[in-house]
PDB file of C-alpha atoms in Angstrom:
ATOM      1  CA  UNK H  12      -0.126   0.052  -0.157  1.00 94.00           C
ATOM      2  CA  UNK H  13       1.103   3.244  -1.293  1.00 95.00           C
ATOM      3  CA  UNK H  14       1.314   5.510   2.108  1.00 97.00           C
ATOM      4  CA  UNK H  15       2.624   9.028   2.992  1.00 98.00           C
ATOM      5  CA  UNK H  16       3.070   9.593   7.006  1.00 98.00           C
ATOM      6  CA  UNK H  17       3.717  13.349   8.113  1.00 98.00           C
ATOM      7  CA  UNK H  18       4.937  14.106  11.744  1.00 98.00           C
ATOM      8  CA  UNK H  19       6.708  17.022  13.401  1.00 97.00           C
ATOM      9  CA  UNK H  20       3.970  19.126  13.820  1.00 97.00           C
ATOM     10  CA  UNK H  21       3.000  21.340  16.935  1.00 97.00           C
ATOM     11  CA  UNK H  22       2.729  24.455  18.816  1.00 97.00           C
ATOM     12  CA  UNK H  23       5.624  26.717  18.224  1.00 97.00           C
ATOM     13  CA  UNK H  24       6.213  30.380  18.981  1.00 97.00           C
ATOM     14  CA  UNK H  25       6.456  33.022  16.592  1.00 97.00           C
ATOM     15  CA  UNK H  26       9.767  33.401  15.172  1.00 97.00           C
ATOM     16  CA  UNK H  27      10.643  29.790  15.816  1.00 97.00           C
ATOM     17  CA  UNK H  28      11.328  26.847  14.036  1.00 97.00           C
ATOM     18  CA  UNK H  29       9.918  23.426  13.266  1.00 98.00           C
ATOM     19  CA  UNK H  30      11.072  20.584  11.351  1.00 98.00           C
ATOM     20  CA  UNK H  31       8.593  18.470   9.523  1.00 98.00           C
ATOM     21  CA  UNK H  32       9.099  14.696   8.723  1.00 98.00           C
ATOM     22  CA  UNK H  33       7.120  12.550   5.819  1.00 98.00           C
ATOM     23  CA  UNK H  34       7.841   9.061   5.557  1.00 98.00           C
ATOM     24  CA  UNK H  35       7.296   7.141   2.660  1.00 98.00           C
ATOM     25  CA  UNK H  36       6.238   3.483   1.962  1.00 97.00           C
ATOM     26  CA  UNK H  37       4.858   1.245  -0.638  1.00 96.00           C
ATOM     27  CA  UNK H  38       6.635   2.970  -3.716  1.00 96.00           C
ATOM     28  CA  UNK H  39       9.802   3.831  -5.176  1.00 96.00           C
ATOM     29  CA  UNK H  40      10.391   6.753  -3.202  1.00 97.00           C
ATOM     30  CA  UNK H  41      13.539   8.063  -5.046  1.00 95.00           C
ATOM     31  CA  UNK H  42      12.097   8.135  -8.222  1.00 95.00           C
ATOM     32  CA  UNK H  43       9.386  10.775  -7.765  1.00 96.00           C
ATOM     33  CA  UNK H  44       9.379  14.158  -7.278  1.00 96.00           C
ATOM     34  CA  UNK H  45       7.544  15.582  -3.937  1.00 97.00           C
ATOM     35  CA  UNK H  46       5.831  18.571  -2.442  1.00 97.00           C
ATOM     36  CA  UNK H  47       4.404  20.120   0.800  1.00 98.00           C
ATOM     37  CA  UNK H  48       1.130  21.468   0.301  1.00 98.00           C
ATOM     38  CA  UNK H  49      -0.554  23.393   3.628  1.00 98.00           C
ATOM     39  CA  UNK H  50      -3.881  24.015   4.201  1.00 97.00           C
ATOM     40  CA  UNK H  51      -5.245  26.712   6.760  1.00 96.00           C
ATOM     41  CA  UNK H  52      -8.451  26.480   8.340  1.00 92.00           C
ATOM     42  CA  UNK H  53     -11.388  27.159   6.140  1.00 89.00           C
ATOM     43  CA  UNK H  54      -9.010  27.742   3.310  1.00 92.00           C
ATOM     44  CA  UNK H  55      -7.762  25.875  -0.020  1.00 93.00           C
ATOM     45  CA  UNK H  56      -4.641  24.269  -0.148  1.00 95.00           C
ATOM     46  CA  UNK H  57      -1.324  26.151  -0.723  1.00 97.00           C
ATOM     47  CA  UNK H  58       1.336  24.613  -2.320  1.00 97.00           C
ATOM     48  CA  UNK H  59       4.511  25.239  -0.342  1.00 98.00           C
ATOM     49  CA  UNK H  60       7.447  23.892  -1.623  1.00 98.00           C
ATOM     50  CA  UNK H  61       8.560  20.978  -4.151  1.00 97.00           C
ATOM     51  CA  UNK H  62      11.858  18.734  -4.737  1.00 97.00           C
ATOM     52  CA  UNK H  63      12.746  16.628  -7.896  1.00 96.00           C
ATOM     53  CA  UNK H  64      13.257  12.704  -7.669  1.00 95.00           C
ATOM     54  CA  UNK H  65      17.189  13.514  -7.240  1.00 95.00           C
ATOM     55  CA  UNK H  66      16.875  16.231  -4.474  1.00 95.00           C
ATOM     56  CA  UNK H  67      19.087  18.455  -7.108  1.00 96.00           C
ATOM     57  CA  UNK H  68      16.308  20.852  -7.436  1.00 96.00           C
ATOM     58  CA  UNK H  69      13.860  22.659  -5.214  1.00 97.00           C
ATOM     59  CA  UNK H  70      11.066  24.915  -5.391  1.00 97.00           C
ATOM     60  CA  UNK H  71       9.494  27.337  -3.042  1.00 97.00           C
ATOM     61  CA  UNK H  72       6.173  29.495  -2.767  1.00 96.00           C
ATOM     62  CA  UNK H  73       6.930  33.261  -2.766  1.00 95.00           C
ATOM     63  CA  UNK H  74       5.521  33.126   0.990  1.00 96.00           C
ATOM     64  CA  UNK H  75       7.888  30.706   2.412  1.00 97.00           C
ATOM     65  CA  UNK H  76      11.249  31.152   0.450  1.00 97.00           C
ATOM     66  CA  UNK H  77      13.999  32.035   2.524  1.00 97.00           C
ATOM     67  CA  UNK H  78      12.467  30.764   5.237  1.00 98.00           C
ATOM     68  CA  UNK H  79      11.589  27.204   4.462  1.00 98.00           C
ATOM     69  CA  UNK H  80      13.613  24.552   3.317  1.00 98.00           C
ATOM     70  CA  UNK H  81      12.989  21.148   1.842  1.00 98.00           C
ATOM     71  CA  UNK H  82      14.987  18.125   1.765  1.00 98.00           C
ATOM     72  CA  UNK H  83      14.556  14.483   1.307  1.00 98.00           C
ATOM     73  CA  UNK H  84      16.416  11.113   2.150  1.00 97.00           C
ATOM     74  CA  UNK H  85      16.093   8.274  -0.288  1.00 93.00           C
ATOM     75  CA  UNK H  86      18.082   6.034   1.984  1.00 95.00           C
ATOM     76  CA  UNK H  87      15.624   6.396   4.634  1.00 96.00           C
ATOM     77  CA  UNK H  88      12.422   7.293   2.133  1.00 97.00           C
ATOM     78  CA  UNK H  89      11.547  10.264   3.940  1.00 98.00           C
ATOM     79  CA  UNK H  90      10.756  13.792   2.747  1.00 98.00           C
ATOM     80  CA  UNK H  91      11.374  16.963   5.098  1.00 98.00           C
ATOM     81  CA  UNK H  92      10.711  20.710   5.483  1.00 98.00           C
ATOM     82  CA  UNK H  93      12.794  22.556   7.892  1.00 98.00           C
ATOM     83  CA  UNK H  94      10.497  25.637   8.617  1.00 98.00           C
ATOM     84  CA  UNK H  95      12.084  29.026  10.227  1.00 97.00           C
ATOM     85  CA  UNK H  96      10.974  32.541  10.796  1.00 97.00           C
ATOM     86  CA  UNK H  97       7.460  31.227  11.418  1.00 98.00           C
ATOM     87  CA  UNK H  98       4.283  33.642  11.901  1.00 97.00           C
ATOM     88  CA  UNK H  99       0.621  33.234  12.668  1.00 96.00           C
ATOM     89  CA  UNK H 100       0.292  33.297   8.853  1.00 97.00           C
ATOM     90  CA  UNK H 101       1.943  29.823   8.562  1.00 98.00           C
ATOM     91  CA  UNK H 102      -0.612  28.190  10.894  1.00 98.00           C
ATOM     92  CA  UNK H 103      -1.912  25.107   8.715  1.00 98.00           C
ATOM     93  CA  UNK H 104      -2.065  21.490   8.298  1.00 98.00           C
ATOM     94  CA  UNK H 105       0.854  20.599   6.345  1.00 98.00           C
ATOM     95  CA  UNK H 106       0.678  17.493   4.039  1.00 98.00           C
ATOM     96  CA  UNK H 107       3.314  15.985   2.013  1.00 98.00           C
ATOM     97  CA  UNK H 108       1.950  14.892  -1.474  1.00 98.00           C
ATOM     98  CA  UNK H 109       3.693  12.603  -4.149  1.00 97.00           C
ATOM     99  CA  UNK H 110       3.802  13.967  -7.711  1.00 95.00           C
ATOM    100  CA  UNK H 111       3.443  11.476 -10.611  1.00 90.00           C
ATOM    101  CA  UNK H 112       4.769  13.262 -14.020  1.00 88.00           C
ATOM    102  CA  UNK H 113       2.268  11.133 -15.941  1.00 85.00           C
ATOM    103  CA  UNK H 114      -0.552  12.411 -14.188  1.00 86.00           C
ATOM    104  CA  UNK H 115       1.128  16.062 -13.740  1.00 88.00           C
ATOM    105  CA  UNK H 116      -0.688  15.798 -10.225  1.00 92.00           C
ATOM    106  CA  UNK H 117      -0.205  14.797  -6.566  1.00 95.00           C
ATOM    107  CA  UNK H 118      -1.769  11.161  -6.497  1.00 95.00           C
ATOM    108  CA  UNK H 119      -0.948  10.391  -3.031  1.00 96.00           C
ATOM    109  CA  UNK H 120      -1.317  12.245  -0.007  1.00 97.00           C
ATOM    110  CA  UNK H 121      -0.365  11.881   3.863  1.00 97.00           C
ATOM    111  CA  UNK H 122      -3.109  12.463   6.523  1.00 96.00           C
ATOM    112  CA  UNK H 123      -1.391  15.855   7.519  1.00 97.00           C
ATOM    113  CA  UNK H 124       0.542  17.316  10.779  1.00 98.00           C
ATOM    114  CA  UNK H 125      -0.965  20.585  12.344  1.00 98.00           C
ATOM    115  CA  UNK H 126       1.189  23.206  12.881  1.00 98.00           C
ATOM    116  CA  UNK H 127       0.240  26.037  15.015  1.00 98.00           C
ATOM    117  CA  UNK H 128       1.993  29.377  15.431  1.00 97.00           C
ATOM    118  CA  UNK H 129       1.174  31.246  18.436  1.00 96.00           C
ATOM    119  CA  UNK H 130       2.422  33.147  21.568  1.00 95.00           C
TER     120      UNK H 130
ATOM    121  CA  UNK U   9      -2.195  36.373 -13.124  1.00 45.00           C
ATOM    122  CA  UNK U  10      -1.293  32.694 -11.202  1.00 64.00           C
ATOM    123  CA  UNK U  11      -4.722  32.672  -9.382  1.00 90.00           C
ATOM    124  CA  UNK U  12      -7.504  30.026  -9.728  1.00 95.00           C
ATOM    125  CA  UNK U  13     -11.166  30.806  -8.882  1.00 96.00           C
ATOM    126  CA  UNK U  14     -13.691  28.700  -7.986  1.00 97.00           C
ATOM    127  CA  UNK U  15     -17.331  29.337  -6.766  1.00 96.00           C
ATOM    128  CA  UNK U  16     -17.443  28.558  -3.076  1.00 95.00           C
ATOM    129  CA  UNK U  17     -20.548  26.503  -3.206  1.00 97.00           C
ATOM    130  CA  UNK U  18     -22.850  24.465  -5.495  1.00 97.00           C
ATOM    131  CA  UNK U  19     -25.590  22.181  -4.446  1.00 97.00           C
ATOM    132  CA  UNK U  20     -27.237  19.587  -6.858  1.00 97.00           C
ATOM    133  CA  UNK U  21     -30.351  17.388  -6.290  1.00 97.00           C
ATOM    134  CA  UNK U  22     -29.627  13.533  -5.614  1.00 97.00           C
ATOM    135  CA  UNK U  23     -29.350  11.779  -9.051  1.00 96.00           C
ATOM    136  CA  UNK U  24     -28.609  15.010 -11.175  1.00 97.00           C
ATOM    137  CA  UNK U  25     -25.495  16.545 -12.713  1.00 97.00           C
ATOM    138  CA  UNK U  26     -23.574  19.317 -11.522  1.00 98.00           C
ATOM    139  CA  UNK U  27     -20.574  21.426 -13.189  1.00 98.00           C
ATOM    140  CA  UNK U  28     -18.045  22.633 -10.913  1.00 98.00           C
ATOM    141  CA  UNK U  29     -15.883  25.555 -12.722  1.00 97.00           C
ATOM    142  CA  UNK U  30     -12.268  26.607 -12.125  1.00 97.00           C
ATOM    143  CA  UNK U  31     -10.932  30.043 -13.834  1.00 97.00           C
ATOM    144  CA  UNK U  32      -7.383  31.285 -14.487  1.00 95.00           C
ATOM    145  CA  UNK U  33      -5.082  32.239 -16.627  1.00 93.00           C
ATOM    146  CA  UNK U  34      -2.476  29.249 -16.123  1.00 92.00           C
ATOM    147  CA  UNK U  35      -5.750  27.145 -17.437  1.00 94.00           C
ATOM    148  CA  UNK U  36      -4.865  28.377 -20.798  1.00 93.00           C
ATOM    149  CA  UNK U  37      -1.449  26.544 -20.914  1.00 92.00           C
ATOM    150  CA  UNK U  38      -1.789  23.295 -18.471  1.00 92.00           C
ATOM    151  CA  UNK U  39      -4.551  21.397 -17.810  1.00 93.00           C
ATOM    152  CA  UNK U  40      -6.243  21.401 -14.279  1.00 94.00           C
ATOM    153  CA  UNK U  41      -6.183  18.396 -11.811  1.00 96.00           C
ATOM    154  CA  UNK U  42      -9.204  18.060  -9.470  1.00 97.00           C
ATOM    155  CA  UNK U  43      -8.882  16.811  -5.647  1.00 97.00           C
ATOM    156  CA  UNK U  44     -12.038  15.853  -3.525  1.00 97.00           C
ATOM    157  CA  UNK U  45     -11.739  16.410   0.303  1.00 97.00           C
ATOM    158  CA  UNK U  46     -13.988  15.131   2.723  1.00 96.00           C
ATOM    159  CA  UNK U  47     -14.489  16.919   6.305  1.00 93.00           C
ATOM    160  CA  UNK U  48     -11.302  15.862   8.271  1.00 92.00           C
ATOM    161  CA  UNK U  49      -9.735  14.461   5.315  1.00 95.00           C
ATOM    162  CA  UNK U  50      -6.606  14.834   3.021  1.00 95.00           C
ATOM    163  CA  UNK U  51      -7.440  15.593  -0.468  1.00 96.00           C
ATOM    164  CA  UNK U  52      -7.833  12.788  -3.069  1.00 96.00           C
ATOM    165  CA  UNK U  53      -7.073  13.215  -6.734  1.00 96.00           C
ATOM    166  CA  UNK U  54     -10.234  12.524  -8.781  1.00 96.00           C
ATOM    167  CA  UNK U  55      -9.153  13.831 -12.069  1.00 96.00           C
ATOM    168  CA  UNK U  56      -6.311  14.810 -14.073  1.00 94.00           C
ATOM    169  CA  UNK U  57      -5.008  15.742 -17.494  1.00 87.00           C
ATOM    170  CA  UNK U  58      -8.104  17.330 -18.460  1.00 74.00           C
ATOM    171  CA  UNK U  59     -10.619  14.314 -18.298  1.00 89.00           C
ATOM    172  CA  UNK U  60      -8.608  11.419 -16.802  1.00 93.00           C
ATOM    173  CA  UNK U  61      -9.602   9.743 -13.881  1.00 95.00           C
ATOM    174  CA  UNK U  62      -7.241   7.824 -11.380  1.00 93.00           C
ATOM    175  CA  UNK U  63      -8.328   3.738 -10.589  1.00 91.00           C
ATOM    176  CA  UNK U  64     -10.890   3.832  -8.269  1.00 93.00           C
ATOM    177  CA  UNK U  65     -12.794   6.819  -9.310  1.00 95.00           C
ATOM    178  CA  UNK U  66     -16.112   6.313 -10.703  1.00 96.00           C
ATOM    179  CA  UNK U  67     -16.982   7.288 -14.501  1.00 96.00           C
ATOM    180  CA  UNK U  68     -19.393   9.868 -13.297  1.00 96.00           C
ATOM    181  CA  UNK U  69     -16.713  11.936 -12.690  1.00 97.00           C
ATOM    182  CA  UNK U  70     -15.385  13.823 -16.044  1.00 96.00           C
ATOM    183  CA  UNK U  71     -13.713  17.035 -17.209  1.00 95.00           C
ATOM    184  CA  UNK U  72     -13.418  19.669 -19.879  1.00 94.00           C
ATOM    185  CA  UNK U  73     -11.383  22.881 -20.672  1.00 94.00           C
ATOM    186  CA  UNK U  74     -12.349  25.835 -22.540  1.00 94.00           C
ATOM    187  CA  UNK U  75     -10.290  28.742 -22.666  1.00 94.00           C
ATOM    188  CA  UNK U  76      -9.196  29.880 -19.273  1.00 95.00           C
ATOM    189  CA  UNK U  77     -11.982  27.534 -17.636  1.00 97.00           C
ATOM    190  CA  UNK U  78     -11.804  24.235 -16.639  1.00 96.00           C
ATOM    191  CA  UNK U  79     -14.731  22.136 -15.370  1.00 97.00           C
ATOM    192  CA  UNK U  80     -15.373  19.038 -13.323  1.00 97.00           C
ATOM    193  CA  UNK U  81     -18.516  17.281 -13.892  1.00 97.00           C
ATOM    194  CA  UNK U  82     -20.142  14.942 -11.756  1.00 97.00           C
ATOM    195  CA  UNK U  83     -23.008  12.820 -13.053  1.00 97.00           C
ATOM    196  CA  UNK U  84     -25.590  11.045 -11.042  1.00 97.00           C
ATOM    197  CA  UNK U  85     -24.574  12.812  -7.965  1.00 97.00           C
ATOM    198  CA  UNK U  86     -24.455  10.777  -5.162  1.00 97.00           C
ATOM    199  CA  UNK U  87     -24.562  11.709  -1.479  1.00 96.00           C
ATOM    200  CA  UNK U  88     -20.827  10.579  -1.167  1.00 96.00           C
ATOM    201  CA  UNK U  89     -19.758  13.193  -3.373  1.00 97.00           C
ATOM    202  CA  UNK U  90     -20.655  15.773  -0.927  1.00 97.00           C
ATOM    203  CA  UNK U  91     -17.205  17.639   0.032  1.00 97.00           C
ATOM    204  CA  UNK U  92     -14.961  20.355  -1.148  1.00 97.00           C
ATOM    205  CA  UNK U  93     -13.470  20.045  -4.469  1.00 98.00           C
ATOM    206  CA  UNK U  94     -10.186  21.785  -5.144  1.00 97.00           C
ATOM    207  CA  UNK U  95      -8.751  22.821  -8.791  1.00 96.00           C
ATOM    208  CA  UNK U  96      -4.983  22.766  -9.271  1.00 96.00           C
ATOM    209  CA  UNK U  97      -2.132  23.569 -12.021  1.00 94.00           C
ATOM    210  CA  UNK U  98       1.091  24.715 -12.541  1.00 93.00           C
ATOM    211  CA  UNK U  99       1.152  28.638 -12.546  1.00 90.00           C
ATOM    212  CA  UNK U 100       2.720  30.786 -15.255  1.00 86.00           C
ATOM    213  CA  UNK U 101       6.484  29.614 -14.332  1.00 87.00           C
ATOM    214  CA  UNK U 102       5.593  25.836 -14.990  1.00 87.00           C
ATOM    215  CA  UNK U 103       7.870  25.030 -11.665  1.00 89.00           C
ATOM    216  CA  UNK U 104       5.154  25.986  -9.047  1.00 94.00           C
ATOM    217  CA  UNK U 105       1.689  25.128  -8.329  1.00 95.00           C
ATOM    218  CA  UNK U 106      -1.585  26.767  -7.322  1.00 95.00           C
ATOM    219  CA  UNK U 107      -4.614  25.455  -5.939  1.00 96.00           C
ATOM    220  CA  UNK U 108      -8.295  27.068  -6.125  1.00 96.00           C
ATOM    221  CA  UNK U 109     -10.092  28.162  -2.944  1.00 95.00           C
ATOM    222  CA  UNK U 110     -12.541  25.300  -3.599  1.00 96.00           C
ATOM    223  CA  UNK U 111     -16.327  24.850  -4.152  1.00 97.00           C
ATOM    224  CA  UNK U 112     -18.428  23.056  -1.457  1.00 97.00           C
ATOM    225  CA  UNK U 113     -20.784  20.856  -3.113  1.00 98.00           C
ATOM    226  CA  UNK U 114     -23.986  20.068  -1.377  1.00 97.00           C
ATOM    227  CA  UNK U 115     -25.760  17.160  -2.254  1.00 97.00           C
ATOM    228  CA  UNK U 116     -29.747  17.731  -1.639  1.00 95.00           C
TER     229      UNK U 116
END
C-alpha cells in the first residue's frame, strides 16, 4: 500500500522553527518528485515547496522562500521541511504529496500534520 | 495572474448532474487536476490531465477545458460526493503550483 505519514507538527512561538518529516512507503520513493502543501483552516490548499526525485532541484512558494527548506533522504524514504521565521500566517495542516509526472498531479497525500504558530 | 478562482458553493439534487468550474490564466496553458476533500480528510485526486480518472474514481466524474476555464462534471451525483472540490495546475512559471479556493458541493 502506498502511504505517506507526516510528523513533527505542533505548537511553536512566532519566530520559531520546526522540522516536519514525511515517511514514505509502498513505492520507489527516489523515483518521484515530492511536495509539501499546506491548508489553513477554512481555506484552500496552498502549495509550499517541491523537490525533484534526485533532490537536486527545489522550488518554493514566494510566501516561504528564504524561510523554509525542503530536502529528502532516499535511503530513509523520508521527505523533510525545515521551517523557520514562523508567523501566525504559517498556521495550517501541512501535507506531503507525491507527484506523478504522467498524471501531472499529486496522486498520494499523507494525512497531514498540524502546525500552530502562537504565543 | 497565477490564481485559480472557484465558486465557493454549489448544490445539486441527488441523482442529477453538476458542473464545478475553475478559472485562471494558467489554464490556457496547463490542464487542471481536481481533488475531493471530505471533512477531516486529506485531498484525493479525482481527475487529472483534463479528463482522466485515477483508478477507483467512478466514470461519473469527467472534465473539460475551454479557454481559461476548467470544469469538473459529476453525473448521477451521489450523497457520497458531498465534499469540497479543489482545482490545481501549474502557475505561469511552470515550476510552482496553484490551487483554487475550493467549491463546497452540497447534495440535496
